XYZ file of N, CA, C and O in Angstrom:
680
model
N 39.267 50.013 -12.071
C 39.908 50.911 -11.134
C 38.848 51.774 -10.468
O 37.899 52.203 -11.111
N 39.050 52.038 -9.213
C 38.111 52.829 -8.431
C 38.783 54.142 -8.047
O 39.958 54.162 -7.686
N 38.059 55.219 -8.149
C 38.549 56.529 -7.749
C 38.269 56.686 -6.259
O 37.121 56.871 -5.867
N 39.307 56.589 -5.416
C 39.056 56.676 -3.973
C 38.638 58.081 -3.553
O 38.868 59.061 -4.257
N 38.022 58.135 -2.393
C 37.503 59.391 -1.863
C 38.584 60.473 -1.789
O 38.337 61.635 -2.108
N 39.791 60.094 -1.393
C 40.872 61.077 -1.286
C 41.193 61.673 -2.657
O 41.436 62.874 -2.784
N 41.192 60.840 -3.692
C 41.462 61.332 -5.049
C 40.321 62.224 -5.535
O 40.542 63.215 -6.228
N 39.078 61.882 -5.143
C 37.940 62.719 -5.513
C 38.124 64.128 -4.965
O 37.903 65.111 -5.673
N 38.528 64.208 -3.713
C 38.725 65.522 -3.093
C 39.865 66.281 -3.777
O 39.789 67.488 -3.947
N 40.913 65.567 -4.184
C 42.020 66.206 -4.908
C 41.536 66.795 -6.231
O 41.894 67.912 -6.589
N 40.718 66.031 -6.961
C 40.189 66.507 -8.241
C 39.323 67.742 -8.018
O 39.425 68.731 -8.756
N 38.488 67.714 -6.998
C 37.642 68.871 -6.696
C 38.492 70.087 -6.342
O 38.215 71.202 -6.797
N 39.508 69.862 -5.533
C 40.394 70.955 -5.127
C 41.073 71.565 -6.359
O 41.134 72.785 -6.496
N 41.585 70.721 -7.261
C 42.242 71.214 -8.481
C 41.277 71.984 -9.374
O 41.678 72.900 -10.100
N 39.993 71.613 -9.327
C 38.977 72.293 -10.131
C 38.451 73.557 -9.451
O 37.583 74.239 -9.989
N 38.976 73.853 -8.257
C 38.540 75.041 -7.539
C 37.199 74.899 -6.866
O 36.546 75.887 -6.543
N 36.775 73.669 -6.633
C 35.483 73.410 -5.989
C 35.663 73.301 -4.484
O 36.723 72.939 -3.987
N 34.582 73.568 -3.750
C 34.575 73.445 -2.292
C 34.596 71.972 -1.919
O 33.694 71.224 -2.286
N 35.623 71.538 -1.209
C 35.744 70.128 -0.852
C 35.152 69.810 0.513
O 35.198 68.677 0.955
N 34.589 70.797 1.196
C 33.993 70.527 2.500
C 32.560 70.021 2.368
O 32.009 69.481 3.311
N 31.960 70.214 1.199
C 30.585 69.750 0.997
C 30.556 68.253 0.724
O 31.534 67.669 0.283
N 29.408 67.679 0.961
C 29.202 66.283 0.585
C 29.185 66.184 -0.931
O 28.806 67.124 -1.623
N 29.561 65.018 -1.418
C 29.546 64.802 -2.850
C 28.195 64.189 -3.209
O 27.980 63.004 -3.016
N 27.280 65.029 -3.696
C 25.967 64.537 -4.110
C 26.053 64.080 -5.564
O 27.118 64.110 -6.188
N 24.935 63.659 -6.124
C 24.944 63.107 -7.480
C 25.408 64.132 -8.515
O 26.212 63.820 -9.396
N 24.931 65.369 -8.417
C 25.312 66.386 -9.399
C 26.815 66.666 -9.334
O 27.493 66.720 -10.369
N 27.336 66.821 -8.135
C 28.770 67.053 -7.981
C 29.559 65.810 -8.399
O 30.627 65.913 -8.999
N 29.009 64.626 -8.125
C 29.643 63.379 -8.541
C 29.748 63.274 -10.049
O 30.766 62.835 -10.590
N 28.708 63.703 -10.754
C 28.739 63.686 -12.223
C 29.819 64.635 -12.742
O 30.580 64.296 -13.642
N 29.872 65.815 -12.158
C 30.892 66.785 -12.565
C 32.293 66.256 -12.261
O 33.195 66.350 -13.085
N 32.442 65.684 -11.109
C 33.716 65.088 -10.704
C 34.116 63.964 -11.654
O 35.271 63.861 -12.063
N 33.141 63.127 -12.024
C 33.400 62.034 -12.954
C 33.892 62.533 -14.293
O 34.810 61.958 -14.889
N 33.301 63.614 -14.786
C 33.748 64.197 -16.053
C 35.176 64.704 -15.936
O 36.006 64.461 -16.815
N 35.462 65.409 -14.836
C 36.803 65.967 -14.636
C 37.860 64.875 -14.506
O 38.974 65.017 -14.996
N 37.494 63.776 -13.840
C 38.456 62.704 -13.583
C 38.517 61.683 -14.713
O 39.376 60.809 -14.710
N 37.600 61.782 -15.669
C 37.596 60.859 -16.789
C 37.136 59.459 -16.429
O 37.571 58.488 -17.048
N 36.234 59.337 -15.448
C 35.741 58.013 -15.081
C 34.733 57.529 -16.111
O 34.078 58.320 -16.788
N 34.624 56.214 -16.235
C 33.693 55.630 -17.201
C 32.335 55.336 -16.590
O 31.343 55.268 -17.296
N 32.299 55.146 -15.269
C 31.022 54.849 -14.623
C 30.989 55.477 -13.239
O 31.929 55.335 -12.447
N 29.923 56.188 -12.963
C 29.675 56.780 -11.662
C 28.606 55.926 -10.986
O 27.537 55.697 -11.562
N 28.910 55.419 -9.804
C 27.928 54.624 -9.070
C 27.112 55.558 -8.188
O 27.658 56.272 -7.356
N 25.804 55.531 -8.384
C 24.881 56.373 -7.626
C 23.960 55.450 -6.847
O 23.270 54.620 -7.432
N 23.975 55.614 -5.542
C 23.163 54.754 -4.691
C 21.999 55.485 -4.071
O 22.089 56.671 -3.757
N 20.906 54.765 -3.891
C 19.723 55.291 -3.225
C 19.229 54.234 -2.245
O 19.038 53.078 -2.629
N 19.045 54.645 -1.009
C 18.527 53.751 0.018
C 17.179 54.288 0.468
O 17.053 55.454 0.850
N 16.156 53.441 0.388
C 14.802 53.804 0.819
C 14.422 52.930 2.000
O 14.820 51.765 2.074
N 13.632 53.502 2.880
C 13.126 52.742 4.018
C 11.605 52.803 3.996
O 11.005 53.873 3.916
N 11.009 51.627 4.074
C 9.553 51.493 4.132
C 9.240 50.678 5.380
O 9.280 49.446 5.334
N 8.982 51.355 6.493
C 8.806 50.643 7.764
C 10.119 49.985 8.140
O 11.125 50.656 8.304
N 10.114 48.660 8.253
C 11.364 47.970 8.584
C 12.022 47.337 7.356
O 12.972 46.570 7.470
N 11.530 47.668 6.161
C 12.116 47.157 4.918
C 13.015 48.237 4.308
O 12.606 49.388 4.155
N 14.240 47.845 3.987
C 15.196 48.734 3.337
C 15.386 48.269 1.902
O 15.565 47.080 1.652
N 15.337 49.215 0.971
C 15.551 48.911 -0.446
C 16.732 49.747 -0.930
O 16.752 50.965 -0.761
N 17.702 49.074 -1.511
C 18.901 49.734 -2.007
C 18.981 49.563 -3.512
O 18.834 48.453 -4.025
N 19.205 50.671 -4.215
C 19.398 50.632 -5.662
C 20.704 51.327 -5.985
O 21.003 52.402 -5.464
N 21.497 50.695 -6.843
C 22.743 51.280 -7.327
C 22.654 51.341 -8.848
O 22.323 50.354 -9.497
N 22.955 52.505 -9.394
C 22.998 52.684 -10.841
C 24.426 53.029 -11.248
O 25.091 53.798 -10.558
N 24.881 52.481 -12.351
C 26.158 52.865 -12.942
C 25.839 53.767 -14.122
O 25.164 53.346 -15.071
N 26.283 55.014 -14.054
C 25.936 56.029 -15.047
C 27.215 56.569 -15.683
O 28.193 56.834 -14.995
N 27.190 56.742 -16.983
C 28.293 57.401 -17.683
C 28.173 58.896 -17.370
O 27.170 59.522 -17.737
N 29.165 59.497 -16.701
C 29.023 60.896 -16.295
C 29.042 61.878 -17.465
O 28.585 63.004 -17.326
N 29.544 61.458 -18.617
C 29.599 62.349 -19.780
C 28.282 62.326 -20.542
O 27.712 63.361 -20.863
N 27.767 61.118 -20.823
C 26.553 60.994 -21.640
C 25.282 60.862 -20.804
O 24.184 60.925 -21.344
N 25.430 60.640 -19.498
C 24.299 60.376 -18.593
C 23.565 59.092 -18.929
O 22.462 58.854 -18.460
N 24.167 58.242 -19.743
C 23.566 56.956 -20.088
C 23.767 55.986 -18.923
O 24.844 55.888 -18.351
N 22.703 55.255 -18.603
C 22.772 54.264 -17.538
C 23.358 52.974 -18.096
O 22.849 52.418 -19.054
N 24.447 52.501 -17.479
C 25.062 51.239 -17.886
C 24.315 50.050 -17.294
O 24.158 49.027 -17.935
N 23.890 50.203 -16.047
C 23.216 49.111 -15.354
C 22.593 49.635 -14.071
O 22.915 50.729 -13.623
N 21.713 48.839 -13.507
C 21.111 49.146 -12.216
C 20.844 47.834 -11.499
O 20.480 46.845 -12.130
N 21.074 47.826 -10.201
C 20.762 46.647 -9.392
C 19.947 47.099 -8.187
O 20.112 48.215 -7.702
N 19.075 46.215 -7.740
C 18.204 46.506 -6.602
C 18.179 45.297 -5.685
O 18.178 44.159 -6.147
N 18.159 45.552 -4.412
C 18.001 44.510 -3.393
C 17.238 45.120 -2.237
O 17.223 46.341 -2.052
N 16.642 44.250 -1.435
C 15.983 44.737 -0.226
C 16.218 43.793 0.932
O 16.552 42.623 0.741
N 16.079 44.330 2.129
C 16.256 43.542 3.343
C 15.327 44.060 4.422
O 14.781 45.163 4.314
N 15.156 43.273 5.450
C 14.249 43.629 6.540
C 15.051 43.959 7.793
O 15.853 43.154 8.248
N 14.875 45.183 8.306
C 15.539 45.620 9.525
C 16.938 46.161 9.270
O 17.586 45.818 8.277
N 17.384 47.013 10.182
C 18.712 47.619 10.057
C 19.817 46.583 10.061
O 20.839 46.754 9.417
N 19.602 45.500 10.784
C 20.633 44.463 10.854
C 20.847 43.765 9.513
O 21.850 43.097 9.300
N 19.927 43.956 8.573
C 20.085 43.351 7.245
C 20.964 44.195 6.320
O 21.343 43.726 5.239
N 21.306 45.416 6.710
C 22.027 46.313 5.821
C 23.403 45.802 5.388
O 23.736 45.905 4.199
N 24.231 45.252 6.280
C 25.522 44.741 5.784
C 25.359 43.667 4.702
O 26.037 43.722 3.672
N 24.440 42.722 4.906
C 24.209 41.687 3.901
C 23.620 42.289 2.624
O 23.989 41.893 1.514
N 22.735 43.253 2.770
C 22.145 43.940 1.630
C 23.243 44.609 0.794
O 23.281 44.479 -0.432
N 24.167 45.296 1.451
C 25.275 45.943 0.748
C 26.177 44.916 0.065
O 26.653 45.138 -1.051
N 26.415 43.788 0.723
C 27.230 42.729 0.115
C 26.577 42.191 -1.161
O 27.243 42.002 -2.177
N 25.267 41.942 -1.109
C 24.572 41.409 -2.282
C 24.597 42.398 -3.440
O 24.855 42.033 -4.595
N 24.360 43.664 -3.130
C 24.379 44.687 -4.171
C 25.790 44.832 -4.739
O 25.977 44.926 -5.954
N 26.783 44.811 -3.890
C 28.169 44.931 -4.331
C 28.547 43.807 -5.296
O 29.187 44.037 -6.330
N 28.139 42.599 -4.958
C 28.421 41.454 -5.833
C 27.742 41.616 -7.195
O 28.342 41.374 -8.243
N 26.486 42.061 -7.189
C 25.761 42.258 -8.450
C 26.387 43.383 -9.281
O 26.461 43.289 -10.506
N 26.833 44.443 -8.617
C 27.485 45.543 -9.334
C 28.771 45.041 -9.979
O 29.053 45.344 -11.139
N 29.547 44.246 -9.246
C 30.772 43.677 -9.816
C 30.495 42.865 -11.061
O 31.189 42.997 -12.077
N 29.468 42.027 -10.998
C 29.103 41.238 -12.179
C 28.595 42.135 -13.303
O 28.922 41.937 -14.458
N 27.801 43.140 -12.950
C 27.262 44.054 -13.950
C 28.336 44.877 -14.642
O 28.196 45.253 -15.802
N 29.412 45.144 -13.927
C 30.526 45.880 -14.524
C 31.543 44.933 -15.154
O 32.656 45.312 -15.460
N 31.124 43.680 -15.281
C 31.894 42.630 -15.958
C 33.186 42.261 -15.252
O 34.167 41.896 -15.892
N 33.181 42.378 -13.936
C 34.321 41.878 -13.179
C 34.249 40.353 -13.207
O 33.164 39.776 -13.113
N 35.365 39.709 -13.366
C 35.383 38.242 -13.428
C 34.818 37.653 -12.137
O 35.148 38.101 -11.043
N 33.985 36.628 -12.265
C 33.352 36.022 -11.088
C 34.395 35.445 -10.138
O 34.230 35.495 -8.926
N 35.483 34.909 -10.680
C 36.556 34.399 -9.818
C 37.197 35.513 -9.017
O 37.516 35.347 -7.841
N 37.380 36.666 -9.638
C 37.962 37.819 -8.938
C 37.018 38.307 -7.845
O 37.451 38.665 -6.750
N 35.720 38.305 -8.143
C 34.739 38.720 -7.143
C 34.803 37.770 -5.945
O 34.898 38.202 -4.796
N 34.788 36.484 -6.223
C 34.801 35.483 -5.160
C 36.106 35.535 -4.365
O 36.109 35.530 -3.151
N 37.239 35.614 -5.069
C 38.548 35.574 -4.414
C 38.843 36.810 -3.574
O 39.606 36.731 -2.616
N 38.265 37.938 -3.933
C 38.572 39.179 -3.229
C 37.427 39.686 -2.363
O 37.487 40.789 -1.847
N 36.402 38.876 -2.214
C 35.246 39.305 -1.430
C 35.453 39.036 0.055
O 35.925 37.975 0.453
N 35.106 40.023 0.838
C 35.071 39.897 2.289
C 33.710 40.422 2.711
O 33.305 41.514 2.303
N 32.989 39.642 3.471
C 31.667 40.061 3.921
C 31.808 41.315 4.783
O 32.682 41.403 5.644
N 30.972 42.300 4.525
C 31.046 43.590 5.192
C 30.994 43.464 6.715
O 31.804 44.056 7.423
N 30.053 42.684 7.219
C 29.909 42.542 8.671
C 31.151 41.918 9.301
O 31.498 42.223 10.438
N 31.847 41.054 8.562
C 33.073 40.443 9.079
C 34.238 41.422 9.035
O 35.109 41.406 9.899
N 34.281 42.251 8.016
C 35.400 43.166 7.836
C 35.327 44.375 8.755
O 36.356 44.944 9.105
N 34.143 44.765 9.144
C 34.003 45.978 9.941
C 33.161 45.712 11.189
O 33.683 45.266 12.193
N 31.895 45.999 11.116
C 30.995 45.759 12.245
C 29.587 45.510 11.716
O 29.175 46.149 10.748
N 28.862 44.609 12.344
C 27.472 44.411 11.935
C 26.515 45.400 12.600
O 25.340 45.438 12.288
N 27.043 46.227 13.515
C 26.201 47.114 14.299
C 26.027 48.466 13.604
O 26.996 49.209 13.436
N 24.811 48.794 13.234
C 24.544 50.027 12.494
C 24.753 51.277 13.344
O 25.132 52.322 12.818
N 24.538 51.197 14.646
C 24.800 52.359 15.498
C 26.296 52.668 15.533
O 26.702 53.830 15.491
N 27.112 51.630 15.598
C 28.561 51.823 15.560
C 28.971 52.434 14.223
O 29.806 53.343 14.172
N 28.368 51.936 13.127
C 28.644 52.499 11.803
C 28.317 53.987 11.760
O 29.059 54.787 11.210
N 27.176 54.347 12.319
C 26.734 55.739 12.275
C 27.747 56.645 12.969
O 28.120 57.693 12.438
N 28.216 56.234 14.139
C 29.224 57.038 14.842
C 30.529 57.077 14.061
O 31.198 58.115 13.997
N 30.902 55.951 13.465
C 32.130 55.891 12.672
C 32.069 56.896 11.515
O 33.002 57.667 11.293
N 30.957 56.917 10.780
C 30.845 57.840 9.646
C 30.787 59.291 10.091
O 31.315 60.177 9.418
N 30.158 59.562 11.225
C 30.189 60.931 11.759
C 31.625 61.335 12.068
O 32.037 62.461 11.799
N 32.385 60.408 12.650
C 33.792 60.677 12.936
C 34.587 60.922 11.673
O 35.456 61.798 11.631
N 34.307 60.147 10.604
C 34.998 60.358 9.327
C 34.695 61.736 8.751
O 35.601 62.443 8.289
N 33.428 62.100 8.761
C 33.059 63.420 8.244
C 33.751 64.513 9.033
O 34.268 65.476 8.465
N 33.768 64.369 10.339
C 34.421 65.338 11.206
C 35.919 65.395 10.913
O 36.496 66.475 10.790
N 36.552 64.234 10.767
C 37.999 64.221 10.542
C 38.363 64.797 9.176
O 39.430 65.384 9.015
N 37.482 64.663 8.173
C 37.732 65.309 6.885
C 37.731 66.821 7.050
O 38.545 67.517 6.452
N 36.816 67.329 7.851
C 36.799 68.771 8.113
C 38.048 69.176 8.882
O 38.598 70.245 8.669
N 38.523 68.289 9.768
C 39.740 68.570 10.535
C 40.923 68.759 9.597
O 41.704 69.682 9.732
N 41.046 67.885 8.628
C 42.166 67.969 7.699
C 42.139 69.319 7.000
O 43.169 69.944 6.791
N 40.950 69.795 6.664
C 40.828 71.057 5.946
C 40.901 72.266 6.869
O 41.451 73.284 6.505
N 40.350 72.130 8.080
C 40.272 73.278 8.976
C 41.368 73.287 10.036
O 41.619 74.311 10.650
N 41.998 72.133 10.293
C 43.059 72.080 11.286
C 42.569 71.979 12.720
O 43.287 72.322 13.649
N 41.360 71.506 12.946
C 40.805 71.392 14.289
C 40.095 70.050 14.442
O 39.328 69.656 13.575
N 40.353 69.377 15.574
C 39.760 68.063 15.773
C 38.269 68.088 16.048
O 37.556 67.168 15.690
N 37.790 69.091 16.719
C 36.382 69.107 17.083
C 36.053 67.887 17.933
O 36.806 67.516 18.828
N 34.944 67.231 17.645
C 34.506 66.070 18.410
C 34.749 64.760 17.663
O 34.087 63.760 17.919
N 35.703 64.755 16.744
C 35.949 63.575 15.911
C 36.240 62.343 16.758
O 35.678 61.270 16.529
N 37.122 62.498 17.726
C 37.501 61.355 18.560
C 36.311 60.792 19.314
O 36.206 59.581 19.488
N 35.409 61.671 19.747
C 34.243 61.216 20.508
C 33.390 60.230 19.710
O 32.955 59.215 20.249
N 33.170 60.515 18.441
C 32.351 59.607 17.636
C 33.046 58.265 17.430
O 32.407 57.218 17.498
N 34.353 58.271 17.192
C 35.071 57.001 17.039
C 35.048 56.211 18.352
O 34.886 54.993 18.351
N 35.180 56.913 19.473
C 35.141 56.236 20.780
C 33.744 55.661 21.056
O 33.626 54.578 21.632
N 32.701 56.361 20.626
C 31.340 55.837 20.784
C 31.153 54.581 19.935
O 30.514 53.630 20.372
N 31.726 54.584 18.736
C 31.637 53.403 17.874
C 32.295 52.207 18.553
O 31.757 51.090 18.539
N 33.440 52.429 19.186
C 34.152 51.351 19.874
C 33.416 50.909 21.134
O 33.412 49.724 21.475
N 32.769 51.847 21.805
C 31.989 51.480 22.991
C 30.852 50.532 22.601
O 30.514 49.608 23.343
N 30.279 50.751 21.435
C 29.195 49.895 20.943
C 29.742 48.557 20.466
O 29.177 47.510 20.733
N 30.867 48.589 19.716
C 31.492 47.376 19.191
C 32.997 47.465 19.421
O 33.725 48.029 18.603
N 33.487 46.899 20.540
C 34.910 46.987 20.869
C 35.838 46.366 19.818
O 37.011 46.707 19.754
N 35.325 45.511 18.957
C 36.145 44.886 17.932
C 36.158 45.637 16.605
O 36.692 45.129 15.614
N 35.605 46.829 16.553
C 35.508 47.613 15.327
C 36.877 48.217 15.013
O 37.220 49.316 15.415
N 37.667 47.469 14.241
C 39.074 47.818 13.995
C 39.239 49.158 13.277
O 40.180 49.905 13.578
N 38.374 49.473 12.324
C 38.516 50.741 11.614
C 38.369 51.941 12.542
O 39.055 52.950 12.374
N 37.480 51.842 13.524
C 37.316 52.934 14.484
C 38.577 53.072 15.344
O 39.036 54.183 15.614
N 39.161 51.932 15.757
C 40.423 51.978 16.498
C 41.513 52.637 15.654
O 42.290 53.457 16.144
N 41.566 52.255 14.373
C 42.563 52.826 13.478
C 42.405 54.343 13.374
O 43.386 55.087 13.429
N 41.174 54.819 13.207
C 40.948 56.259 13.060
C 41.369 57.022 14.312
O 41.923 58.118 14.215
N 41.124 56.440 15.469
C 41.565 57.084 16.707
C 43.091 57.184 16.721
O 43.662 58.240 17.028
N 43.757 56.099 16.377
C 45.221 56.103 16.325
C 45.723 57.139 15.326
O 46.686 57.865 15.598
N 45.074 57.200 14.197
C 45.454 58.147 13.152
C 45.346 59.587 13.646
O 46.250 60.408 13.452
N 44.219 59.896 14.296
C 44.033 61.262 14.788
C 45.020 61.595 15.909
O 45.562 62.706 15.958
N 45.287 60.620 16.781
C 46.284 60.867 17.829
C 47.669 61.068 17.224
O 48.455 61.869 17.717
N 47.969 60.354 16.156
C 49.253 60.521 15.473
C 49.424 61.975 15.025
O 50.469 62.579 15.203
N 48.374 62.531 14.426
C 48.467 63.906 13.923
C 48.393 64.938 15.037
O 48.795 66.079 14.852
N 47.906 64.520 16.194
C 47.824 65.437 17.325
C 49.216 65.617 17.893
O 49.626 66.611 18.343
């Protein structure tokens, strides 16, 4: 079972923590303890020129014991979706998810969303903005970032969805 971002914010809110901040590793560990999770996934992305290296560690938030770690690297920003897919598959195996379940439920990231990293960047800025909107009650420039993502990749369905969602609440 995965603790979705919305549930993380609920746990933080119930604990009296500020939910407008990013969830860094220290806050993630505290959140994991409060929510009773067995493994906290902590990711680190490094860039060395045009080489990207991604490491994911699964850590027990109570004991701080590392369950596993996986590393992959790719060349250029366009390699990031495939890099994330490879790491995701290894994490699933490392957490003892059945290989058939991994195969049957896997969707390549670039196919499911967008292979364009600039579109991704605008999409995530829009998400961060819209989270603040939910808490503050103001749209700000959230729609602009989602629209920029769509301008870059007109087929980016998640960005279209977020625009529809924000218009719904407007």
